[in-house]
Tab-separated table of C-alpha atoms and ligand atoms in Angstrom:
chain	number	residue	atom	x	y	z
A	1	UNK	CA	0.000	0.000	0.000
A	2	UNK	CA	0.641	3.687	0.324
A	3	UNK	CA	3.239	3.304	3.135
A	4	UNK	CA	1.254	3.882	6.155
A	5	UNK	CA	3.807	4.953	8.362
A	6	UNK	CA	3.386	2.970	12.125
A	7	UNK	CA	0.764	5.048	14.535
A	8	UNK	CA	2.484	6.650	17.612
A	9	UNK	CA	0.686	4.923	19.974
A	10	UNK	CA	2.290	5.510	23.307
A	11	UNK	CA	4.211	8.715	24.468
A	12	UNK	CA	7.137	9.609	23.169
A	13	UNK	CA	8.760	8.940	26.674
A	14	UNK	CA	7.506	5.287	26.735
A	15	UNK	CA	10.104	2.402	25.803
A	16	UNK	CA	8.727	0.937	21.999
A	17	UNK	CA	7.212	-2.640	22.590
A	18	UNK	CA	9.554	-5.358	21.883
A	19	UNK	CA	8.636	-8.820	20.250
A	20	UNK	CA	9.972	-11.924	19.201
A	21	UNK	CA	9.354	-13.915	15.940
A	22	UNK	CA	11.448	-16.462	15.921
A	23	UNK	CA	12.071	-18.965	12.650
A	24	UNK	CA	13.348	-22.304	11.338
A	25	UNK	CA	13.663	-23.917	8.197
A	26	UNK	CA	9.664	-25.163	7.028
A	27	UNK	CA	8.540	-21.751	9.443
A	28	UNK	CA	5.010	-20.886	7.669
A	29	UNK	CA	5.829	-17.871	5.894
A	30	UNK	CA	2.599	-16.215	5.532
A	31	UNK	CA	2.365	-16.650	9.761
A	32	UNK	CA	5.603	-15.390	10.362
A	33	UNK	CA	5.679	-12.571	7.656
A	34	UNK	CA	1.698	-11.492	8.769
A	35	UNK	CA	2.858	-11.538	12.639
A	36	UNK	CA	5.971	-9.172	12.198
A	37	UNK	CA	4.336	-6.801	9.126
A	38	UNK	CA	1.252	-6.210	11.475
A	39	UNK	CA	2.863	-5.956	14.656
A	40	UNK	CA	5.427	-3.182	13.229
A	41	UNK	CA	2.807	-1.149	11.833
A	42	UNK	CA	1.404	-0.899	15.265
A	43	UNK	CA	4.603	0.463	16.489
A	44	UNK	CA	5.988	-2.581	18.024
A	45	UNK	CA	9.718	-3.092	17.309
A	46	UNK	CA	10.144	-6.432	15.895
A	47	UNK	CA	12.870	-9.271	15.903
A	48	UNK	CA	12.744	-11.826	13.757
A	49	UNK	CA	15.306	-14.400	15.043
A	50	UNK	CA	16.822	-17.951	13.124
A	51	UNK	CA	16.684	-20.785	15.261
A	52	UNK	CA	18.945	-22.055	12.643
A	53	UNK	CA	22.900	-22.430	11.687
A	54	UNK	CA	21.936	-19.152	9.051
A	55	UNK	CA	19.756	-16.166	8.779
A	56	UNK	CA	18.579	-17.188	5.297
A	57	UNK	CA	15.622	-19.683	5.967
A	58	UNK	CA	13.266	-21.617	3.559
A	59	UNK	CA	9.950	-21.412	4.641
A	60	UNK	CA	7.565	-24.176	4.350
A	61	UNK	CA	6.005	-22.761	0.895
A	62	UNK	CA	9.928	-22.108	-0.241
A	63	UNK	CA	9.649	-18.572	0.294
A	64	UNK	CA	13.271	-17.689	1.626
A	65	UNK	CA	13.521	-15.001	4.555
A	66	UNK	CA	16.079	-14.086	5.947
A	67	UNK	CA	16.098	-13.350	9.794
A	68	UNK	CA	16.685	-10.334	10.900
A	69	UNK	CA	19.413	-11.893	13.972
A	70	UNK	CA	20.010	-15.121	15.696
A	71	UNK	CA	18.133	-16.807	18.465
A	72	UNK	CA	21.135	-16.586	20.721
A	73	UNK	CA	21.425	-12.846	20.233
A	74	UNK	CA	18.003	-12.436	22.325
A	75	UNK	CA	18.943	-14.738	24.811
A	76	UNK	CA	19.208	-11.488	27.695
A	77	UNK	CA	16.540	-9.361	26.125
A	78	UNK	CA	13.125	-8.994	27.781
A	79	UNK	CA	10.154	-9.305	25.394
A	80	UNK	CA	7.053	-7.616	25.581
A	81	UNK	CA	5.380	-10.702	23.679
A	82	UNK	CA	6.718	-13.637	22.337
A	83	UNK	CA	5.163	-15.356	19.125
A	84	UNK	CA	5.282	-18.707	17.282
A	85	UNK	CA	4.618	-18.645	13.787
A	86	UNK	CA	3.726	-22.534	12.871
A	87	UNK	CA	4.053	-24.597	10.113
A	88	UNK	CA	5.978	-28.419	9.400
A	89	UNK	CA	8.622	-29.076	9.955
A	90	UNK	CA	9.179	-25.202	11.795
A	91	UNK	CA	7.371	-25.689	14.734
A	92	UNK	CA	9.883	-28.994	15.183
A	93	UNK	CA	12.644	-26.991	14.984
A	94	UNK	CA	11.544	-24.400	17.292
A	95	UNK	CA	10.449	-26.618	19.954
A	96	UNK	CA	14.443	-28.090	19.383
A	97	UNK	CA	15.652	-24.952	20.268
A	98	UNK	CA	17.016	-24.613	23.843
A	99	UNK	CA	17.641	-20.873	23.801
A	100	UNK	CA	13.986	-20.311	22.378
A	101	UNK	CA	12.332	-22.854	24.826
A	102	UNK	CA	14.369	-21.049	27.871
A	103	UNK	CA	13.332	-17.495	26.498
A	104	UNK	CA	9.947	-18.599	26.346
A	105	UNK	CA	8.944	-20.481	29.414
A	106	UNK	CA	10.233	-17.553	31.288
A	107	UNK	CA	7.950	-15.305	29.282
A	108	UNK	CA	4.962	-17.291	31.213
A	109	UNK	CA	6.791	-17.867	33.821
A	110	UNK	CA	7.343	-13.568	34.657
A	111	UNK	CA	3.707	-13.755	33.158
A	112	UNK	CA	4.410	-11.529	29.960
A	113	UNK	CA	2.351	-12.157	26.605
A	114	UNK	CA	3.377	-15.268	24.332
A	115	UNK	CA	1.745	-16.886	21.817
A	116	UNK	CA	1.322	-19.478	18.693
A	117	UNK	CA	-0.342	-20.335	16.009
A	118	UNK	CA	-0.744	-23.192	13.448
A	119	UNK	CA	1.252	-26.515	14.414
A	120	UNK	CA	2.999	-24.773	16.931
A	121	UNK	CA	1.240	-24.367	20.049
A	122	UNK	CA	0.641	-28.553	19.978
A	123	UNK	CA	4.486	-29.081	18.636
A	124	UNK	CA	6.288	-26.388	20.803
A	125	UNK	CA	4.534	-24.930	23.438
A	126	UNK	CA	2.961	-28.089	24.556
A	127	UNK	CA	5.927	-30.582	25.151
A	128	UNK	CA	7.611	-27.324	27.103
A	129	UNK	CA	4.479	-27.556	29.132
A	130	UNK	CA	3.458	-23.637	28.609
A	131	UNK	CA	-0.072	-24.811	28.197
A	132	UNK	CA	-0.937	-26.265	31.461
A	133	UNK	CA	-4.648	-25.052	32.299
A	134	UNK	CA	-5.017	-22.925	29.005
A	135	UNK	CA	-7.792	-22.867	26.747
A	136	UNK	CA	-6.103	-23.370	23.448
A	137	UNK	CA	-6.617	-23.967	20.155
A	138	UNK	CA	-4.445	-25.050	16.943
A	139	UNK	CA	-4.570	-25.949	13.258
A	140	UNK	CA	-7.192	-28.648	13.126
A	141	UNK	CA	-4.755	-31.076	12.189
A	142	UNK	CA	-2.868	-30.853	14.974
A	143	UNK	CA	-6.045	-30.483	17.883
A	144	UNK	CA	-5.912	-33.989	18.523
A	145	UNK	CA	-2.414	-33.633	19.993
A	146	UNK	CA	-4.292	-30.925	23.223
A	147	UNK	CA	-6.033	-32.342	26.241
A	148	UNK	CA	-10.004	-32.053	25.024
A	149	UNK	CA	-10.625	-30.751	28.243
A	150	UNK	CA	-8.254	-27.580	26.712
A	151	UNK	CA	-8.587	-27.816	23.060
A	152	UNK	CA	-10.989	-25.083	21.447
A	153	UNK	CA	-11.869	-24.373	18.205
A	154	UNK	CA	-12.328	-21.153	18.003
A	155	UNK	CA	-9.804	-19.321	15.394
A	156	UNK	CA	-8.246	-17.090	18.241
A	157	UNK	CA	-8.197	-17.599	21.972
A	158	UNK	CA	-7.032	-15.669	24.664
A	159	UNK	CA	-6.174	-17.459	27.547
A	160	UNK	CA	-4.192	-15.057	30.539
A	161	UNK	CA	-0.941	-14.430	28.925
A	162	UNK	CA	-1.266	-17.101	26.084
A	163	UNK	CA	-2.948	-16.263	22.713
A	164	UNK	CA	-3.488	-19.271	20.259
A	165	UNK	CA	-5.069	-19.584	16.531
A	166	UNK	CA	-5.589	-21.892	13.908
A	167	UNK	CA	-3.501	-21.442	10.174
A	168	UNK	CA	-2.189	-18.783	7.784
A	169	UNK	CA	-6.060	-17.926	7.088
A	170	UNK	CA	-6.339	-16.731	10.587
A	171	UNK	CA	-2.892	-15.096	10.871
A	172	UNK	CA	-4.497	-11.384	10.550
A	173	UNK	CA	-6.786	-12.281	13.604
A	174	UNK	CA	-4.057	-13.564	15.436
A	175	UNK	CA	-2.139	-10.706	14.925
A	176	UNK	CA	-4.755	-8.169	15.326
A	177	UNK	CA	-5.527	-9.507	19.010
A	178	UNK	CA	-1.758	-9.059	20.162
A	179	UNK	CA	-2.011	-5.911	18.980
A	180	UNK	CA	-4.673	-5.256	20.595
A	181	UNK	CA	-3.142	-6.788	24.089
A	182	UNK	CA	-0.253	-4.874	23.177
A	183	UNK	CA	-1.582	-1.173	22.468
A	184	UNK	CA	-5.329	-1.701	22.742
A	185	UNK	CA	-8.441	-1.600	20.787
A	186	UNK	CA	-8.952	1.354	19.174
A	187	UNK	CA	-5.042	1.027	17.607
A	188	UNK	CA	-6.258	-2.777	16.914
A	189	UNK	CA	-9.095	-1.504	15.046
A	190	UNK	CA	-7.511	1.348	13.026
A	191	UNK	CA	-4.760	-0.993	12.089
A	192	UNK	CA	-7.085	-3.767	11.006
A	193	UNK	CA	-9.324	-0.867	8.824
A	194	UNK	CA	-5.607	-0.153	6.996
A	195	UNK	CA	-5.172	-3.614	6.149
A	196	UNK	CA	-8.286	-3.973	4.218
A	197	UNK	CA	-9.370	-6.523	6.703
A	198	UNK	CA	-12.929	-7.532	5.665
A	199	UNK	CA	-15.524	-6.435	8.901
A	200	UNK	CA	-16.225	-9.632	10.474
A	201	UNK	CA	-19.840	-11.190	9.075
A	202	UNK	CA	-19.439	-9.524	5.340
A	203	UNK	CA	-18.928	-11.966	2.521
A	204	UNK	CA	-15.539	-10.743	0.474
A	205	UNK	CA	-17.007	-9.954	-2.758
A	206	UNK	CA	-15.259	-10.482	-6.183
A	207	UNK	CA	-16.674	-9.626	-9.377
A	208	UNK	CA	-16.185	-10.911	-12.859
A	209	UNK	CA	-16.591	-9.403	-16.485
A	210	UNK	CA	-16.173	-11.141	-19.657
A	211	UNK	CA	-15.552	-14.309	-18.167
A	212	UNK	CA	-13.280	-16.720	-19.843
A	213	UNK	CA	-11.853	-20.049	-18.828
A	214	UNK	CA	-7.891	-19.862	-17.120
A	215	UNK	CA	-7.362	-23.634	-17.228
A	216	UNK	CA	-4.269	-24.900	-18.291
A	217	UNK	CA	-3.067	-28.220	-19.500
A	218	UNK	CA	0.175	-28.389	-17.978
A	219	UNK	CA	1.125	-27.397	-14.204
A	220	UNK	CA	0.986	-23.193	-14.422
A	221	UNK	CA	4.549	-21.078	-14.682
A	222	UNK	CA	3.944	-17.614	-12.507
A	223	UNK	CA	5.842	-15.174	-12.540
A	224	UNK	CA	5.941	-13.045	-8.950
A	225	UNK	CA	8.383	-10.054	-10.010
A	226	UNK	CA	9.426	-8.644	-6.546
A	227	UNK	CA	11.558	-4.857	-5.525
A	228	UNK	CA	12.482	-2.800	-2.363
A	229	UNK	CA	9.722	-1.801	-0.688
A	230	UNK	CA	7.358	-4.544	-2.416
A	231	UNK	CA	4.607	-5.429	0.491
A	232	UNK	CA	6.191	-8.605	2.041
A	233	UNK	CA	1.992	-9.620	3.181
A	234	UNK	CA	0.998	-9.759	-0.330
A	235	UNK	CA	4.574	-11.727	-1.360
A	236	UNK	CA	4.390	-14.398	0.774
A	237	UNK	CA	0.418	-14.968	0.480
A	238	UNK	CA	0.607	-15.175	-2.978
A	239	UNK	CA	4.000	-17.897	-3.357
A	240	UNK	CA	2.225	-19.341	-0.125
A	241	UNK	CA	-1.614	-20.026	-1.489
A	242	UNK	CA	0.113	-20.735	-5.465
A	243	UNK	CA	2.366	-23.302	-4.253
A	244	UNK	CA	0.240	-24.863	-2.341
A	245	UNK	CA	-2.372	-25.480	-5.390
A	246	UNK	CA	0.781	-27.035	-7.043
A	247	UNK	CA	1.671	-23.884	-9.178
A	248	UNK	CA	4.948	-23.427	-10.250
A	249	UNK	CA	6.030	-19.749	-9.077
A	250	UNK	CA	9.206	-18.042	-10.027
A	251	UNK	CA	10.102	-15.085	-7.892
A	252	UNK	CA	11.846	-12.602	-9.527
A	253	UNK	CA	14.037	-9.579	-8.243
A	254	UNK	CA	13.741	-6.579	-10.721
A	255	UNK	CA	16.918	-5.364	-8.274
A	256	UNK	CA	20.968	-5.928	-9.312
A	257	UNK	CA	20.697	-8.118	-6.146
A	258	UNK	CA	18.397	-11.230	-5.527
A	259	UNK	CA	17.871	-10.063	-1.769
A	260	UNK	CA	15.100	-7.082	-1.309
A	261	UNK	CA	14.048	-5.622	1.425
A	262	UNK	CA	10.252	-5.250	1.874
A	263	UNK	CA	8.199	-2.552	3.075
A	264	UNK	CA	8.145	-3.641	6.873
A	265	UNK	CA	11.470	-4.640	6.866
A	266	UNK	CA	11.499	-8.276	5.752
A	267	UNK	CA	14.139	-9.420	3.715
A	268	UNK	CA	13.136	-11.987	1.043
A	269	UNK	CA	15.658	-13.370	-1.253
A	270	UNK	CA	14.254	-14.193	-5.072
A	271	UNK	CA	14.785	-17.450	-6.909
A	272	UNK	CA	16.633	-15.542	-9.551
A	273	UNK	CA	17.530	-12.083	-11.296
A	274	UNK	CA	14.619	-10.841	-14.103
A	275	UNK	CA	17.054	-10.386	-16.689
A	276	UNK	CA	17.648	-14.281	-15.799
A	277	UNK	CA	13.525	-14.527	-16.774
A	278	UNK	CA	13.886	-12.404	-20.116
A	279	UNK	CA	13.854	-15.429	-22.248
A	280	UNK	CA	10.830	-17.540	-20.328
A	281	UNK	CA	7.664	-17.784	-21.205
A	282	UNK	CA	4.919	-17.688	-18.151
A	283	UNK	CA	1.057	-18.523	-18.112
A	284	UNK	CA	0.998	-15.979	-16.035
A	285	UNK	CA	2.617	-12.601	-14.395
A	286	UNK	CA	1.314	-11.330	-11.272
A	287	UNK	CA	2.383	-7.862	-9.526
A	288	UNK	CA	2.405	-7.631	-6.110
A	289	UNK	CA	2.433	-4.271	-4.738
A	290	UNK	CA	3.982	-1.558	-2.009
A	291	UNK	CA	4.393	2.040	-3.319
A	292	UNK	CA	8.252	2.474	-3.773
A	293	UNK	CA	7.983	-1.021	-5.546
A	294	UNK	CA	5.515	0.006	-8.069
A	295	UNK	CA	8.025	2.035	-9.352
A	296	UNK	CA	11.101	0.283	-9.030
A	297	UNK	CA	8.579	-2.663	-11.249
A	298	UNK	CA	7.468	0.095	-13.738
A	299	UNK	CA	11.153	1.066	-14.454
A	300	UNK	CA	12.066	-2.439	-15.051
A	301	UNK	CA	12.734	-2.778	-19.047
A	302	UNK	CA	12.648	-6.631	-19.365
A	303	UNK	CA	9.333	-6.615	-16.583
A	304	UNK	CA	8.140	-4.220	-19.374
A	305	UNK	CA	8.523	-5.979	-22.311
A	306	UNK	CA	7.575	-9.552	-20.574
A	307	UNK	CA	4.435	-7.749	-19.454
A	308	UNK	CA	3.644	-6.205	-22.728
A	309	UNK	CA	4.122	-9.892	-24.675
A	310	UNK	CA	1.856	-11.487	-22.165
A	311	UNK	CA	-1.135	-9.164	-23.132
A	312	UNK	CA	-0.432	-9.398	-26.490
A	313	UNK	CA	-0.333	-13.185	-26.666
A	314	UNK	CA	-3.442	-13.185	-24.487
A	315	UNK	CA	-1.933	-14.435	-21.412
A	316	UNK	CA	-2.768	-13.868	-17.855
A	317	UNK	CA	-1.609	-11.089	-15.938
A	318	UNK	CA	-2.525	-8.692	-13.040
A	319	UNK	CA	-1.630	-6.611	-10.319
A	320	UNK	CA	-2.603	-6.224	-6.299
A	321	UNK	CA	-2.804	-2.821	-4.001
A	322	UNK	CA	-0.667	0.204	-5.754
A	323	UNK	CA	0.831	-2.126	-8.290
A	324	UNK	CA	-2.184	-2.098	-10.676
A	325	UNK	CA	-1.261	1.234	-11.492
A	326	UNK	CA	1.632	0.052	-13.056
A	327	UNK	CA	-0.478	-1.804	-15.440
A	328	UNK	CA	-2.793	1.538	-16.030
A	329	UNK	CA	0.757	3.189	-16.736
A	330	UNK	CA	2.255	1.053	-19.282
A	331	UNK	CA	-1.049	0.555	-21.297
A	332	UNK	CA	-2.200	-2.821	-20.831
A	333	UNK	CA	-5.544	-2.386	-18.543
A	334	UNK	CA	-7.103	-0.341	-21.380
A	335	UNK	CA	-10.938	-0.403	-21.383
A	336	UNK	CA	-10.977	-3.222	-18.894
A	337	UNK	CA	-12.813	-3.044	-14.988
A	338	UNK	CA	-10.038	-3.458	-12.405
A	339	UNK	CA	-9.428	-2.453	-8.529
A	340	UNK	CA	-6.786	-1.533	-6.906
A	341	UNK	CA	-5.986	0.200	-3.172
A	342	UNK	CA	-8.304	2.859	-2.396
A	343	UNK	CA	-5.531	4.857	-2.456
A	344	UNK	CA	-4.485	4.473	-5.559
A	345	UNK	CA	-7.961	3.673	-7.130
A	346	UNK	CA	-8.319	7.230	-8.879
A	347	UNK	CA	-5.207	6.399	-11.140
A	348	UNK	CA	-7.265	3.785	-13.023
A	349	UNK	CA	-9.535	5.132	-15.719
A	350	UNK	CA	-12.613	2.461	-15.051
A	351	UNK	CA	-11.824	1.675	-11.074
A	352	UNK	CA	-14.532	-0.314	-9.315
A	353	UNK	CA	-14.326	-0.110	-5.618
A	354	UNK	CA	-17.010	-1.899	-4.330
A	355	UNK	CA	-15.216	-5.507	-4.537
A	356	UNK	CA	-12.189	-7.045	-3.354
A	357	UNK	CA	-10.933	-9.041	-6.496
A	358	UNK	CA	-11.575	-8.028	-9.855
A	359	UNK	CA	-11.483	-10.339	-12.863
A	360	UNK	CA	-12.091	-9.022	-16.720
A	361	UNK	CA	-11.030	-11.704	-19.198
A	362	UNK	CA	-7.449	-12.103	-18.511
A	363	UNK	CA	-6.508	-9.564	-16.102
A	364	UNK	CA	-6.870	-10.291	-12.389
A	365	UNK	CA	-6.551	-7.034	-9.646
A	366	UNK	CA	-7.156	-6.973	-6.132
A	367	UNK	CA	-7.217	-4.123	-3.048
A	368	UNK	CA	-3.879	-5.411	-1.457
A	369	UNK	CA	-3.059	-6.578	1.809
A	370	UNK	CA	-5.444	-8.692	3.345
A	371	UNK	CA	-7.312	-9.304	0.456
A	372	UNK	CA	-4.071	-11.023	-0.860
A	373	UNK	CA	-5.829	-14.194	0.422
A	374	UNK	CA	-9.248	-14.145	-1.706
A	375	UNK	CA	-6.568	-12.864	-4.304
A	376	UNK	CA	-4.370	-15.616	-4.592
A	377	UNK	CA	-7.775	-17.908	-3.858
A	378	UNK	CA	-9.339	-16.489	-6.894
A	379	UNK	CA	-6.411	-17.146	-9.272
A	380	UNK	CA	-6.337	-20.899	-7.847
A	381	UNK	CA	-10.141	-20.917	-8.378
A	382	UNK	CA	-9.908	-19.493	-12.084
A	383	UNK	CA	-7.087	-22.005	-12.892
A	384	UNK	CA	-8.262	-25.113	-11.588
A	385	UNK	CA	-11.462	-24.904	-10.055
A	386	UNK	CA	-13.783	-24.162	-7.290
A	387	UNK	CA	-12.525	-27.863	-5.253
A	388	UNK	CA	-9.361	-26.917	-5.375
A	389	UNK	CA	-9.283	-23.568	-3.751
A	390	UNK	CA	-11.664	-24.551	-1.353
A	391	UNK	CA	-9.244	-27.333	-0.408
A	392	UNK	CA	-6.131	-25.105	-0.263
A	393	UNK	CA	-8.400	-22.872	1.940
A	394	UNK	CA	-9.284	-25.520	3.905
A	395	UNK	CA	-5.465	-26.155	4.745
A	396	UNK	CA	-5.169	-22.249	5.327
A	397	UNK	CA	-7.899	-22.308	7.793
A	398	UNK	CA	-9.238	-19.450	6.035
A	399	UNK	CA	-13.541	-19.595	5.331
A	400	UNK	CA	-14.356	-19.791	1.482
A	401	UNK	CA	-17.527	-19.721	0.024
A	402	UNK	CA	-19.076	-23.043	-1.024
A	403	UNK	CA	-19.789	-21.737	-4.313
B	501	NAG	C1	21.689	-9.751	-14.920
B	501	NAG	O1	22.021	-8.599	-14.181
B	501	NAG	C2	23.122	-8.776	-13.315
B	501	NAG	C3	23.273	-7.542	-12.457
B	501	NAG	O2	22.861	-6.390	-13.116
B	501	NAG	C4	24.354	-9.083	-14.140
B	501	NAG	O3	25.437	-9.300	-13.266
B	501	NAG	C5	24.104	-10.325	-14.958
B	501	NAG	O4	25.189	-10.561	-15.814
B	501	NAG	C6	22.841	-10.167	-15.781
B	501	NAG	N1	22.531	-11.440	-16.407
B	501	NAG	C7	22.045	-11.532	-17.646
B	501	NAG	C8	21.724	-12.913	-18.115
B	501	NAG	O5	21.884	-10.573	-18.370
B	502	NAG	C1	17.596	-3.135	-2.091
B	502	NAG	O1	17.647	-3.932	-0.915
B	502	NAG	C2	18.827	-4.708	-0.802
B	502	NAG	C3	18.644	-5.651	0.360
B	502	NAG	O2	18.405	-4.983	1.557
B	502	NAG	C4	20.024	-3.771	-0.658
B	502	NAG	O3	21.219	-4.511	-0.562
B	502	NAG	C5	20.069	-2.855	-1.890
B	502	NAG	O4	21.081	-1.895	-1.746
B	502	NAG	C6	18.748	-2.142	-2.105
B	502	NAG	N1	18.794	-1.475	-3.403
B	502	NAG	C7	18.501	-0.196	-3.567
B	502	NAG	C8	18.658	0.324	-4.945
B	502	NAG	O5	18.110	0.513	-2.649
């Protein structure tokens, strides 16, 4: 989006909030990357930590992060919260951690916030014993694993100083509720309004002109084209949700390096160079956005000419948050209905703004942010189906319309 720059929540006097995300290799990227994005915008200052020999770490969809320190560099520090991203096999190797399991346990035990989500509360927190009398709940394949006397399914639940959820579907909520510990409810709700959360009870709506038929017969080659300041949320959801419906993504860097640096701060390194891409051919190209991005995309030459030959070869393409604008720029959204941030909605000659997701023919756009979800769940849906989105959804944790 627009950079929203984070809200002064507290007095200038008063000491920023500190937490701890910590990672390992098969960490659930949309979890982690959702937890730190969120909790920075709120002010919080935010460690990201390996739990691993390096800072670069593959994340369960194959996104690679890279941490922002090591585990052992926070042994001393005092956390305001600490929180477990989930995902196989990253809660494993977070629960092997000594330093983390030490940092944590005395988190509960000098009863300040900690939390998980996904795999990890019954993987990690559980074997250290940190859910002894808690009401918790976890990814529903992994419920079994908590007393039924304990084990809820709600998607998020408070219990004293431990705050649980469900998948990457219910990573905003999760998020949103620390916050909300952390600086309180009217921040909470201001920050959820700037992430294009939907308001709890109304259906996400997406709207289709000129329908065609996406499907493929041969496994789909996306192209993710990534910069500096490219919003990490809407990176990581859409290799996440793509992957998982057996997509083939290619993330490119449109930078001289493969590392960026996203618009919170995550670093994400790109399976190759776009000059490396210049000669490939992909079913489709999909721009994720963040403002300084949008331009560092638009000034790419070979981005340029791939995006131009998709349009004119009647391939799929589209665009998410400011990014769509980048589309508008270089001529290929035309006469065709698309959406885009609010902020950014005016720069499109025929914006609709009433929708989420917005699909005419062959171009796909979206609002950005949280709506990267029903984003990425729409391209699965136009590509192979209704089943199969609702499946991957199902595996998110994330509610999907039967139809
Ligand atoms: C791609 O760009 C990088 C950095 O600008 C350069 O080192 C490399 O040789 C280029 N590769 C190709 C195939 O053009
Ligand atoms: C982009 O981010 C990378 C990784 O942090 C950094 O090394 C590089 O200098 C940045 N490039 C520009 C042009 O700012």
């Amino acid at each position: 989006a627009p950079r929203i720059d984070p809200i002064t929540t507290t007095a200038a006097s008063a000491p920023p909030k500190k937490v701890l995300v910590p990672i390992g290799f098969g960490t659930e990227e949309m979890e982690a990357v959702i937890l730190a994005d969120v909790l920075r915008r709120a002010g919080a200052e935010v460690t990201v930590a390996s739990v691993e020999k390096q800072l670069e770490v593959e994340a369960y969809g194959g996104t690679r992060l890279v941490a922002d320190t090591f585990i052992s560099a926070c042994s001393t520090e005092i956390f305001d919260l600490v929180a477990l991203p989930g995902g196989m096999p990253g809660s494993a190797r977070l629960r092997d951690c000594e330093v983390l399991q030490k940092i944590t346990s005395r988190q509960a035990e000098e009863k300040r916030l900690y939390g998980a989500i996904c795999a990890a509360p019954a993987v990690a927190l559980l074997p250290w014993g940190l859910l002894k009398r808690k009401q918790t709940t976890c990814h529903p394949a992994f419920i079994d694993k908590i007393s039924s006397f304990r084990a809820v399914k709600t998607n998020t639940q408070v219990s004293g100083e431990l705050t649980t959820s469900r998948g990457p579907g219910t990573s905003f909520e999760f998020a949103i509720c620390l916050v909300e510990q952390l600086f309180g409810e009217p921040v909470a709700r201001e920050i959820g309004e700037l992430l294009l959360m939907n308001p709890a009870g109304d259906d996400p709506k997406r709207q289709e002109f000129n329908e065609v038929g996406w499907s493929l017969d041969r496994t789909p080659q996306v192209l993710i084209p990534i910069a500096n300041g490219s919003e990490e949320i809407e990176v990581v959801t859409l290799i996440d949700i793509l992957r998982r419906a057996k997509v083939n993504v290619v993330v490119a860097s449109v930078e001289k390096s493969a590392q960026v640096l996203a618009s919170s701060g995550t670093k994400i390194v790109a399976d190759k160079l776009i000059n490396a891409t210049s000669d490939s051919i992909f079913d489709l190209i999909i721009l994720p956005g963040g403002t300084a991005a949008a331009e560092r995309l638009h000034k790419s030459k070979i981005l340029k000419k791939l995006l131009k030959e998709q349009e004119s070869a009647g391939r799929i393409f589209g665009a998410i948050c400011s990014s769509p604008a980048v589309l508008q720029k270089q001529g290929l959204i035309k006469d065709k209905k698309a959406t885009a941030h609010p902020a950014v909605l005016d720069k499109l000659k025929d914006g609709v703004n009433d929708a989420q997701v917005v699909i005419d023919g062959k171009l796909i756009t979206s609002q950005g942010l949280a709506t990267a979800i029903q984003f990425a769940l729409a391209i699965v849906s136009k590509l192979f189906g209704h089943a199969r989105a609702r499946s991957v959804a199902e595996g998110l944790v994330y509610q999907y319309p039967r139809s």
